[in-house]
Amino acid sequence: MRIGELAKRAGTTTRALRYYEALGLLPARRTVNGYRTYDESDLRLLRQIRTLQEFGFGLEETRPFVECLQAGHPAGDSCPASLDVYRRKLAELDELIGRLGAVRVTIAAQLARAEREAGDSGDLRAAGEAGEAGEAGEAAYASAHWPAPEPRCELTTMIEGMG
């Protein structure tokens, strides 16, 4: 099959296929007149690549799975190198989940603090309930009744430290 048909069947673009070819993930076979030609095994490679990408794997991380299929294995994840990629990805995900959990705890604490402070000095929502509409009314009410607060948000420091 030609590149356009393969792209359509794989749900991608011809540009992506050329890129995969340049990276060595997709074989570069050509007909005598120079057209790229593909078969069902190439479609299978592309489906493996696309599935892994949908799960958050980078293109280089897909290479062991592609090589496993190209070696004739029944599945892209039936080779030791593919299993190693799975293990690394799981460790990466566990780390991200931990970091997100810490961010969630911090945001919940910030919300609780902000709600307590709003309760101590009057609820901004009361302005809206008193007839002033929307965010503009809340902002006008707040600026008329309270001095501008010092910026307080520990999240910026925490998030910057994560990068």
JSON list of N, CA, C and O in Angstrom, two decimals, residues 18-70:
[
{"chain": "A", "resi": 18, "resn": "ARG", "atom": "N", "xyz": [6.48, 9.90, 7.51]},
{"chain": "A", "resi": 18, "resn": "ARG", "atom": "CA", "xyz": [7.82, 10.27, 7.04]},
{"chain": "A", "resi": 18, "resn": "ARG", "atom": "C", "xyz": [8.75, 10.52, 8.23]},
{"chain": "A", "resi": 18, "resn": "ARG", "atom": "O", "xyz": [9.93, 10.18, 8.20]},
{"chain": "A", "resi": 19, "resn": "TYR", "atom": "N", "xyz": [8.21, 11.12, 9.27]},
{"chain": "A", "resi": 19, "resn": "TYR", "atom": "CA", "xyz": [8.99, 11.38, 10.48]},
{"chain": "A", "resi": 19, "resn": "TYR", "atom": "C", "xyz": [9.39, 10.07, 11.15]},
{"chain": "A", "resi": 19, "resn": "TYR", "atom": "O", "xyz": [10.54, 9.88, 11.54]},
{"chain": "A", "resi": 20, "resn": "TYR", "atom": "N", "xyz": [8.45, 9.15, 11.28]},
{"chain": "A", "resi": 20, "resn": "TYR", "atom": "CA", "xyz": [8.76, 7.85, 11.86]},
{"chain": "A", "resi": 20, "resn": "TYR", "atom": "C", "xyz": [9.82, 7.13, 11.02]},
{"chain": "A", "resi": 20, "resn": "TYR", "atom": "O", "xyz": [10.70, 6.46, 11.56]},
{"chain": "A", "resi": 21, "resn": "GLU", "atom": "N", "xyz": [9.72, 7.28, 9.73]},
{"chain": "A", "resi": 21, "resn": "GLU", "atom": "CA", "xyz": [10.71, 6.68, 8.84]},
{"chain": "A", "resi": 21, "resn": "GLU", "atom": "C", "xyz": [12.09, 7.30, 9.09]},
{"chain": "A", "resi": 21, "resn": "GLU", "atom": "O", "xyz": [13.09, 6.58, 9.19]},
{"chain": "A", "resi": 22, "resn": "ALA", "atom": "N", "xyz": [12.14, 8.62, 9.22]},
{"chain": "A", "resi": 22, "resn": "ALA", "atom": "CA", "xyz": [13.41, 9.30, 9.47]},
{"chain": "A", "resi": 22, "resn": "ALA", "atom": "C", "xyz": [14.03, 8.86, 10.81]},
{"chain": "A", "resi": 22, "resn": "ALA", "atom": "O", "xyz": [15.26, 8.80, 10.94]},
{"chain": "A", "resi": 23, "resn": "LEU", "atom": "N", "xyz": [13.19, 8.55, 11.78]},
{"chain": "A", "resi": 23, "resn": "LEU", "atom": "CA", "xyz": [13.67, 8.08, 13.09]},
{"chain": "A", "resi": 23, "resn": "LEU", "atom": "C", "xyz": [14.06, 6.60, 13.07]},
{"chain": "A", "resi": 23, "resn": "LEU", "atom": "O", "xyz": [14.61, 6.09, 14.04]},
{"chain": "A", "resi": 24, "resn": "GLY", "atom": "N", "xyz": [13.72, 5.91, 12.00]},
{"chain": "A", "resi": 24, "resn": "GLY", "atom": "CA", "xyz": [14.02, 4.50, 11.91]},
{"chain": "A", "resi": 24, "resn": "GLY", "atom": "C", "xyz": [12.98, 3.61, 12.56]},
{"chain": "A", "resi": 24, "resn": "GLY", "atom": "O", "xyz": [13.21, 2.41, 12.76]},
{"chain": "A", "resi": 25, "resn": "LEU", "atom": "N", "xyz": [11.82, 4.17, 12.89]},
{"chain": "A", "resi": 25, "resn": "LEU", "atom": "CA", "xyz": [10.75, 3.37, 13.49]},
{"chain": "A", "resi": 25, "resn": "LEU", "atom": "C", "xyz": [9.90, 2.66, 12.43]},
{"chain": "A", "resi": 25, "resn": "LEU", "atom": "O", "xyz": [9.24, 1.67, 12.73]},
{"chain": "A", "resi": 26, "resn": "LEU", "atom": "N", "xyz": [9.90, 3.18, 11.26]},
{"chain": "A", "resi": 26, "resn": "LEU", "atom": "CA", "xyz": [9.11, 2.62, 10.16]},
{"chain": "A", "resi": 26, "resn": "LEU", "atom": "C", "xyz": [10.06, 2.32, 9.01]},
{"chain": "A", "resi": 26, "resn": "LEU", "atom": "O", "xyz": [10.86, 3.18, 8.62]},
{"chain": "A", "resi": 27, "resn": "PRO", "atom": "N", "xyz": [10.03, 1.10, 8.47]},
{"chain": "A", "resi": 27, "resn": "PRO", "atom": "CA", "xyz": [10.96, 0.76, 7.38]},
{"chain": "A", "resi": 27, "resn": "PRO", "atom": "C", "xyz": [10.72, 1.62, 6.14]},
{"chain": "A", "resi": 27, "resn": "PRO", "atom": "O", "xyz": [9.59, 2.00, 5.85]},
{"chain": "A", "resi": 28, "resn": "ALA", "atom": "N", "xyz": [11.81, 1.92, 5.49]},
{"chain": "A", "resi": 28, "resn": "ALA", "atom": "CA", "xyz": [11.74, 2.75, 4.28]},
{"chain": "A", "resi": 28, "resn": "ALA", "atom": "C", "xyz": [11.94, 1.87, 3.05]},
{"chain": "A", "resi": 28, "resn": "ALA", "atom": "O", "xyz": [13.05, 1.70, 2.56]},
{"chain": "A", "resi": 29, "resn": "ARG", "atom": "N", "xyz": [10.85, 1.28, 2.57]},
{"chain": "A", "resi": 29, "resn": "ARG", "atom": "CA", "xyz": [10.91, 0.48, 1.34]},
{"chain": "A", "resi": 29, "resn": "ARG", "atom": "C", "xyz": [10.33, 1.30, 0.21]},
{"chain": "A", "resi": 29, "resn": "ARG", "atom": "O", "xyz": [9.36, 2.04, 0.40]},
{"chain": "A", "resi": 30, "resn": "ARG", "atom": "N", "xyz": [10.94, 1.16, -0.95]},
{"chain": "A", "resi": 30, "resn": "ARG", "atom": "CA", "xyz": [10.48, 1.94, -2.10]},
{"chain": "A", "resi": 30, "resn": "ARG", "atom": "C", "xyz": [10.29, 1.03, -3.31]},
{"chain": "A", "resi": 30, "resn": "ARG", "atom": "O", "xyz": [10.97, 0.03, -3.47]},
{"chain": "A", "resi": 31, "resn": "THR", "atom": "N", "xyz": [9.34, 1.42, -4.14]},
{"chain": "A", "resi": 31, "resn": "THR", "atom": "CA", "xyz": [9.13, 0.71, -5.40]},
{"chain": "A", "resi": 31, "resn": "THR", "atom": "C", "xyz": [10.20, 1.17, -6.39]},
{"chain": "A", "resi": 31, "resn": "THR", "atom": "O", "xyz": [10.94, 2.12, -6.12]},
{"chain": "A", "resi": 32, "resn": "VAL", "atom": "N", "xyz": [10.25, 0.54, -7.54]},
{"chain": "A", "resi": 32, "resn": "VAL", "atom": "CA", "xyz": [11.26, 0.91, -8.54]},
{"chain": "A", "resi": 32, "resn": "VAL", "atom": "C", "xyz": [11.10, 2.35, -9.01]},
{"chain": "A", "resi": 32, "resn": "VAL", "atom": "O", "xyz": [12.08, 2.99, -9.39]},
{"chain": "A", "resi": 33, "resn": "ASN", "atom": "N", "xyz": [9.88, 2.88, -8.97]},
{"chain": "A", "resi": 33, "resn": "ASN", "atom": "CA", "xyz": [9.68, 4.27, -9.39]},
{"chain": "A", "resi": 33, "resn": "ASN", "atom": "C", "xyz": [9.80, 5.26, -8.22]},
{"chain": "A", "resi": 33, "resn": "ASN", "atom": "O", "xyz": [9.49, 6.43, -8.37]},
{"chain": "A", "resi": 34, "resn": "GLY", "atom": "N", "xyz": [10.24, 4.79, -7.04]},
{"chain": "A", "resi": 34, "resn": "GLY", "atom": "CA", "xyz": [10.54, 5.67, -5.93]},
{"chain": "A", "resi": 34, "resn": "GLY", "atom": "C", "xyz": [9.43, 5.89, -4.90]},
{"chain": "A", "resi": 34, "resn": "GLY", "atom": "O", "xyz": [9.63, 6.60, -3.92]},
{"chain": "A", "resi": 35, "resn": "TYR", "atom": "N", "xyz": [8.28, 5.30, -5.12]},
{"chain": "A", "resi": 35, "resn": "TYR", "atom": "CA", "xyz": [7.18, 5.47, -4.16]},
{"chain": "A", "resi": 35, "resn": "TYR", "atom": "C", "xyz": [7.43, 4.62, -2.92]},
{"chain": "A", "resi": 35, "resn": "TYR", "atom": "O", "xyz": [7.90, 3.48, -3.03]},
{"chain": "A", "resi": 36, "resn": "ARG", "atom": "N", "xyz": [7.07, 5.17, -1.78]},
{"chain": "A", "resi": 36, "resn": "ARG", "atom": "CA", "xyz": [7.13, 4.38, -0.55]},
{"chain": "A", "resi": 36, "resn": "ARG", "atom": "C", "xyz": [6.04, 3.30, -0.64]},
{"chain": "A", "resi": 36, "resn": "ARG", "atom": "O", "xyz": [4.94, 3.56, -1.09]},
{"chain": "A", "resi": 37, "resn": "THR", "atom": "N", "xyz": [6.38, 2.12, -0.12]},
{"chain": "A", "resi": 37, "resn": "THR", "atom": "CA", "xyz": [5.41, 1.03, -0.12]},
{"chain": "A", "resi": 37, "resn": "THR", "atom": "C", "xyz": [5.40, 0.36, 1.26]},
{"chain": "A", "resi": 37, "resn": "THR", "atom": "O", "xyz": [6.44, 0.24, 1.90]},
{"chain": "A", "resi": 38, "resn": "TYR", "atom": "N", "xyz": [4.21, -0.01, 1.68]},
{"chain": "A", "resi": 38, "resn": "TYR", "atom": "CA", "xyz": [4.01, -0.57, 3.02]},
{"chain": "A", "resi": 38, "resn": "TYR", "atom": "C", "xyz": [3.11, -1.78, 2.94]},
{"chain": "A", "resi": 38, "resn": "TYR", "atom": "O", "xyz": [2.38, -1.98, 1.97]},
{"chain": "A", "resi": 39, "resn": "ASP", "atom": "N", "xyz": [3.14, -2.58, 4.02]},
{"chain": "A", "resi": 39, "resn": "ASP", "atom": "CA", "xyz": [2.26, -3.74, 4.08]},
{"chain": "A", "resi": 39, "resn": "ASP", "atom": "C", "xyz": [1.57, -3.78, 5.45]},
{"chain": "A", "resi": 39, "resn": "ASP", "atom": "O", "xyz": [1.70, -2.87, 6.25]},
{"chain": "A", "resi": 40, "resn": "GLU", "atom": "N", "xyz": [0.87, -4.87, 5.70]},
{"chain": "A", "resi": 40, "resn": "GLU", "atom": "CA", "xyz": [0.10, -5.00, 6.94]},
{"chain": "A", "resi": 40, "resn": "GLU", "atom": "C", "xyz": [0.99, -4.98, 8.18]},
{"chain": "A", "resi": 40, "resn": "GLU", "atom": "O", "xyz": [0.57, -4.50, 9.24]},
{"chain": "A", "resi": 41, "resn": "SER", "atom": "N", "xyz": [2.21, -5.49, 8.06]},
{"chain": "A", "resi": 41, "resn": "SER", "atom": "CA", "xyz": [3.11, -5.48, 9.22]},
{"chain": "A", "resi": 41, "resn": "SER", "atom": "C", "xyz": [3.48, -4.04, 9.61]},
{"chain": "A", "resi": 41, "resn": "SER", "atom": "O", "xyz": [3.65, -3.73, 10.79]},
{"chain": "A", "resi": 42, "resn": "ASP", "atom": "N", "xyz": [3.56, -3.16, 8.63]},
{"chain": "A", "resi": 42, "resn": "ASP", "atom": "CA", "xyz": [3.84, -1.75, 8.91]},
{"chain": "A", "resi": 42, "resn": "ASP", "atom": "C", "xyz": [2.64, -1.10, 9.62]},
{"chain": "A", "resi": 42, "resn": "ASP", "atom": "O", "xyz": [2.82, -0.29, 10.54]},
{"chain": "A", "resi": 43, "resn": "LEU", "atom": "N", "xyz": [1.46, -1.48, 9.21]},
{"chain": "A", "resi": 43, "resn": "LEU", "atom": "CA", "xyz": [0.26, -0.97, 9.89]},
{"chain": "A", "resi": 43, "resn": "LEU", "atom": "C", "xyz": [0.26, -1.43, 11.35]},
{"chain": "A", "resi": 43, "resn": "LEU", "atom": "O", "xyz": [-0.07, -0.66, 12.25]},
{"chain": "A", "resi": 44, "resn": "ARG", "atom": "N", "xyz": [0.67, -2.66, 11.57]},
{"chain": "A", "resi": 44, "resn": "ARG", "atom": "CA", "xyz": [0.75, -3.18, 12.94]},
{"chain": "A", "resi": 44, "resn": "ARG", "atom": "C", "xyz": [1.77, -2.38, 13.76]},
{"chain": "A", "resi": 44, "resn": "ARG", "atom": "O", "xyz": [1.52, -2.05, 14.93]},
{"chain": "A", "resi": 45, "resn": "LEU", "atom": "N", "xyz": [2.92, -2.05, 13.17]},
{"chain": "A", "resi": 45, "resn": "LEU", "atom": "CA", "xyz": [3.93, -1.23, 13.86]},
{"chain": "A", "resi": 45, "resn": "LEU", "atom": "C", "xyz": [3.34, 0.13, 14.23]},
{"chain": "A", "resi": 45, "resn": "LEU", "atom": "O", "xyz": [3.51, 0.61, 15.35]},
{"chain": "A", "resi": 46, "resn": "LEU", "atom": "N", "xyz": [2.65, 0.73, 13.27]},
{"chain": "A", "resi": 46, "resn": "LEU", "atom": "CA", "xyz": [2.06, 2.05, 13.52]},
{"chain": "A", "resi": 46, "resn": "LEU", "atom": "C", "xyz": [1.01, 2.00, 14.61]},
{"chain": "A", "resi": 46, "resn": "LEU", "atom": "O", "xyz": [0.94, 2.91, 15.44]},
{"chain": "A", "resi": 47, "resn": "ARG", "atom": "N", "xyz": [0.22, 0.98, 14.62]},
{"chain": "A", "resi": 47, "resn": "ARG", "atom": "CA", "xyz": [-0.80, 0.86, 15.68]},
{"chain": "A", "resi": 47, "resn": "ARG", "atom": "C", "xyz": [-0.14, 0.73, 17.04]},
{"chain": "A", "resi": 47, "resn": "ARG", "atom": "O", "xyz": [-0.61, 1.30, 18.03]},
{"chain": "A", "resi": 48, "resn": "GLN", "atom": "N", "xyz": [0.98, 0.01, 17.10]},
{"chain": "A", "resi": 48, "resn": "GLN", "atom": "CA", "xyz": [1.72, -0.13, 18.35]},
{"chain": "A", "resi": 48, "resn": "GLN", "atom": "C", "xyz": [2.26, 1.24, 18.78]},
{"chain": "A", "resi": 48, "resn": "GLN", "atom": "O", "xyz": [2.12, 1.64, 19.93]},
{"chain": "A", "resi": 49, "resn": "ILE", "atom": "N", "xyz": [2.87, 1.96, 17.86]},
{"chain": "A", "resi": 49, "resn": "ILE", "atom": "CA", "xyz": [3.43, 3.29, 18.16]},
{"chain": "A", "resi": 49, "resn": "ILE", "atom": "C", "xyz": [2.33, 4.22, 18.64]},
{"chain": "A", "resi": 49, "resn": "ILE", "atom": "O", "xyz": [2.47, 4.89, 19.66]},
{"chain": "A", "resi": 50, "resn": "ARG", "atom": "N", "xyz": [1.24, 4.27, 17.90]},
{"chain": "A", "resi": 50, "resn": "ARG", "atom": "CA", "xyz": [0.14, 5.19, 18.25]},
{"chain": "A", "resi": 50, "resn": "ARG", "atom": "C", "xyz": [-0.48, 4.86, 19.60]},
{"chain": "A", "resi": 50, "resn": "ARG", "atom": "O", "xyz": [-0.78, 5.76, 20.38]},
{"chain": "A", "resi": 51, "resn": "THR", "atom": "N", "xyz": [-0.65, 3.59, 19.88]},
{"chain": "A", "resi": 51, "resn": "THR", "atom": "CA", "xyz": [-1.22, 3.19, 21.17]},
{"chain": "A", "resi": 51, "resn": "THR", "atom": "C", "xyz": [-0.31, 3.63, 22.32]},
{"chain": "A", "resi": 51, "resn": "THR", "atom": "O", "xyz": [-0.77, 4.20, 23.31]},
{"chain": "A", "resi": 52, "resn": "LEU", "atom": "N", "xyz": [0.98, 3.37, 22.17]},
{"chain": "A", "resi": 52, "resn": "LEU", "atom": "CA", "xyz": [1.92, 3.77, 23.21]},
{"chain": "A", "resi": 52, "resn": "LEU", "atom": "C", "xyz": [1.96, 5.28, 23.37]},
{"chain": "A", "resi": 52, "resn": "LEU", "atom": "O", "xyz": [2.02, 5.78, 24.50]},
{"chain": "A", "resi": 53, "resn": "GLN", "atom": "N", "xyz": [1.91, 6.01, 22.27]},
{"chain": "A", "resi": 53, "resn": "GLN", "atom": "CA", "xyz": [1.88, 7.47, 22.36]},
{"chain": "A", "resi": 53, "resn": "GLN", "atom": "C", "xyz": [0.64, 7.96, 23.09]},
{"chain": "A", "resi": 53, "resn": "GLN", "atom": "O", "xyz": [0.71, 8.90, 23.87]},
{"chain": "A", "resi": 54, "resn": "GLU", "atom": "N", "xyz": [-0.49, 7.32, 22.84]},
{"chain": "A", "resi": 54, "resn": "GLU", "atom": "CA", "xyz": [-1.73, 7.70, 23.53]},
{"chain": "A", "resi": 54, "resn": "GLU", "atom": "C", "xyz": [-1.60, 7.48, 25.04]},
{"chain": "A", "resi": 54, "resn": "GLU", "atom": "O", "xyz": [-2.24, 8.18, 25.82]},
{"chain": "A", "resi": 55, "resn": "PHE", "atom": "N", "xyz": [-0.77, 6.53, 25.44]},
{"chain": "A", "resi": 55, "resn": "PHE", "atom": "CA", "xyz": [-0.54, 6.26, 26.86]},
{"chain": "A", "resi": 55, "resn": "PHE", "atom": "C", "xyz": [0.54, 7.16, 27.44]},
{"chain": "A", "resi": 55, "resn": "PHE", "atom": "O", "xyz": [0.88, 7.04, 28.62]},
{"chain": "A", "resi": 56, "resn": "GLY", "atom": "N", "xyz": [1.12, 8.04, 26.62]},
{"chain": "A", "resi": 56, "resn": "GLY", "atom": "CA", "xyz": [2.11, 8.99, 27.12]},
{"chain": "A", "resi": 56, "resn": "GLY", "atom": "C", "xyz": [3.56, 8.58, 26.89]},
{"chain": "A", "resi": 56, "resn": "GLY", "atom": "O", "xyz": [4.47, 9.22, 27.40]},
{"chain": "A", "resi": 57, "resn": "PHE", "atom": "N", "xyz": [3.80, 7.56, 26.10]},
{"chain": "A", "resi": 57, "resn": "PHE", "atom": "CA", "xyz": [5.16, 7.16, 25.80]},
{"chain": "A", "resi": 57, "resn": "PHE", "atom": "C", "xyz": [5.71, 8.07, 24.70]},
{"chain": "A", "resi": 57, "resn": "PHE", "atom": "O", "xyz": [5.01, 8.43, 23.76]},
{"chain": "A", "resi": 58, "resn": "GLY", "atom": "N", "xyz": [6.98, 8.44, 24.83]},
{"chain": "A", "resi": 58, "resn": "GLY", "atom": "CA", "xyz": [7.65, 9.20, 23.79]},
{"chain": "A", "resi": 58, "resn": "GLY", "atom": "C", "xyz": [8.02, 8.28, 22.63]},
{"chain": "A", "resi": 58, "resn": "GLY", "atom": "O", "xyz": [8.04, 7.04, 22.79]},
{"chain": "A", "resi": 59, "resn": "LEU", "atom": "N", "xyz": [8.33, 8.87, 21.50]},
{"chain": "A", "resi": 59, "resn": "LEU", "atom": "CA", "xyz": [8.65, 8.04, 20.33]},
{"chain": "A", "resi": 59, "resn": "LEU", "atom": "C", "xyz": [9.85, 7.13, 20.57]},
{"chain": "A", "resi": 59, "resn": "LEU", "atom": "O", "xyz": [9.83, 5.97, 20.17]},
{"chain": "A", "resi": 60, "resn": "GLU", "atom": "N", "xyz": [10.88, 7.63, 21.23]},
{"chain": "A", "resi": 60, "resn": "GLU", "atom": "CA", "xyz": [12.03, 6.77, 21.50]},
{"chain": "A", "resi": 60, "resn": "GLU", "atom": "C", "xyz": [11.66, 5.62, 22.42]},
{"chain": "A", "resi": 60, "resn": "GLU", "atom": "O", "xyz": [12.24, 4.53, 22.32]},
{"chain": "A", "resi": 61, "resn": "GLU", "atom": "N", "xyz": [10.71, 5.85, 23.30]},
{"chain": "A", "resi": 61, "resn": "GLU", "atom": "CA", "xyz": [10.27, 4.77, 24.19]},
{"chain": "A", "resi": 61, "resn": "GLU", "atom": "C", "xyz": [9.53, 3.67, 23.43]},
{"chain": "A", "resi": 61, "resn": "GLU", "atom": "O", "xyz": [9.43, 2.55, 23.91]},
{"chain": "A", "resi": 62, "resn": "THR", "atom": "N", "xyz": [9.02, 3.99, 22.25]},
{"chain": "A", "resi": 62, "resn": "THR", "atom": "CA", "xyz": [8.31, 2.97, 21.46]},
{"chain": "A", "resi": 62, "resn": "THR", "atom": "C", "xyz": [9.26, 2.06, 20.70]},
{"chain": "A", "resi": 62, "resn": "THR", "atom": "O", "xyz": [8.86, 0.98, 20.27]},
{"chain": "A", "resi": 63, "resn": "ARG", "atom": "N", "xyz": [10.51, 2.49, 20.56]},
{"chain": "A", "resi": 63, "resn": "ARG", "atom": "CA", "xyz": [11.46, 1.74, 19.74]},
{"chain": "A", "resi": 63, "resn": "ARG", "atom": "C", "xyz": [11.59, 0.27, 20.13]},
{"chain": "A", "resi": 63, "resn": "ARG", "atom": "O", "xyz": [11.52, -0.61, 19.26]},
{"chain": "A", "resi": 64, "resn": "PRO", "atom": "N", "xyz": [11.75, -0.08, 21.42]},
{"chain": "A", "resi": 64, "resn": "PRO", "atom": "CA", "xyz": [11.87, -1.51, 21.75]},
{"chain": "A", "resi": 64, "resn": "PRO", "atom": "C", "xyz": [10.64, -2.33, 21.35]},
{"chain": "A", "resi": 64, "resn": "PRO", "atom": "O", "xyz": [10.76, -3.50, 20.97]},
{"chain": "A", "resi": 65, "resn": "PHE", "atom": "N", "xyz": [9.47, -1.73, 21.43]},
{"chain": "A", "resi": 65, "resn": "PHE", "atom": "CA", "xyz": [8.23, -2.42, 21.05]},
{"chain": "A", "resi": 65, "resn": "PHE", "atom": "C", "xyz": [8.22, -2.67, 19.54]},
{"chain": "A", "resi": 65, "resn": "PHE", "atom": "O", "xyz": [7.85, -3.76, 19.09]},
{"chain": "A", "resi": 66, "resn": "VAL", "atom": "N", "xyz": [8.62, -1.65, 18.79]},
{"chain": "A", "resi": 66, "resn": "VAL", "atom": "CA", "xyz": [8.68, -1.78, 17.33]},
{"chain": "A", "resi": 66, "resn": "VAL", "atom": "C", "xyz": [9.70, -2.84, 16.94]},
{"chain": "A", "resi": 66, "resn": "VAL", "atom": "O", "xyz": [9.43, -3.71, 16.10]},
{"chain": "A", "resi": 67, "resn": "GLU", "atom": "N", "xyz": [10.87, -2.78, 17.55]},
{"chain": "A", "resi": 67, "resn": "GLU", "atom": "CA", "xyz": [11.92, -3.76, 17.24]},
{"chain": "A", "resi": 67, "resn": "GLU", "atom": "C", "xyz": [11.48, -5.18, 17.59]},
{"chain": "A", "resi": 67, "resn": "GLU", "atom": "O", "xyz": [11.82, -6.13, 16.89]},
{"chain": "A", "resi": 68, "resn": "CYS", "atom": "N", "xyz": [10.72, -5.30, 18.66]},
{"chain": "A", "resi": 68, "resn": "CYS", "atom": "CA", "xyz": [10.21, -6.61, 19.06]},
{"chain": "A", "resi": 68, "resn": "CYS", "atom": "C", "xyz": [9.27, -7.18, 17.99]},
{"chain": "A", "resi": 68, "resn": "CYS", "atom": "O", "xyz": [9.37, -8.35, 17.62]},
{"chain": "A", "resi": 69, "resn": "LEU", "atom": "N", "xyz": [8.38, -6.32, 17.50]},
{"chain": "A", "resi": 69, "resn": "LEU", "atom": "CA", "xyz": [7.48, -6.76, 16.43]},
{"chain": "A", "resi": 69, "resn": "LEU", "atom": "C", "xyz": [8.26, -7.08, 15.16]},
{"chain": "A", "resi": 69, "resn": "LEU", "atom": "O", "xyz": [7.97, -8.08, 14.48]},
{"chain": "A", "resi": 70, "resn": "GLN", "atom": "N", "xyz": [9.22, -6.24, 14.84]},
{"chain": "A", "resi": 70, "resn": "GLN", "atom": "CA", "xyz": [10.00, -6.46, 13.62]},
{"chain": "A", "resi": 70, "resn": "GLN", "atom": "C", "xyz": [10.81, -7.75, 13.70]},
{"chain": "A", "resi": 70, "resn": "GLN", "atom": "O", "xyz": [11.12, -8.36, 12.67]}
]
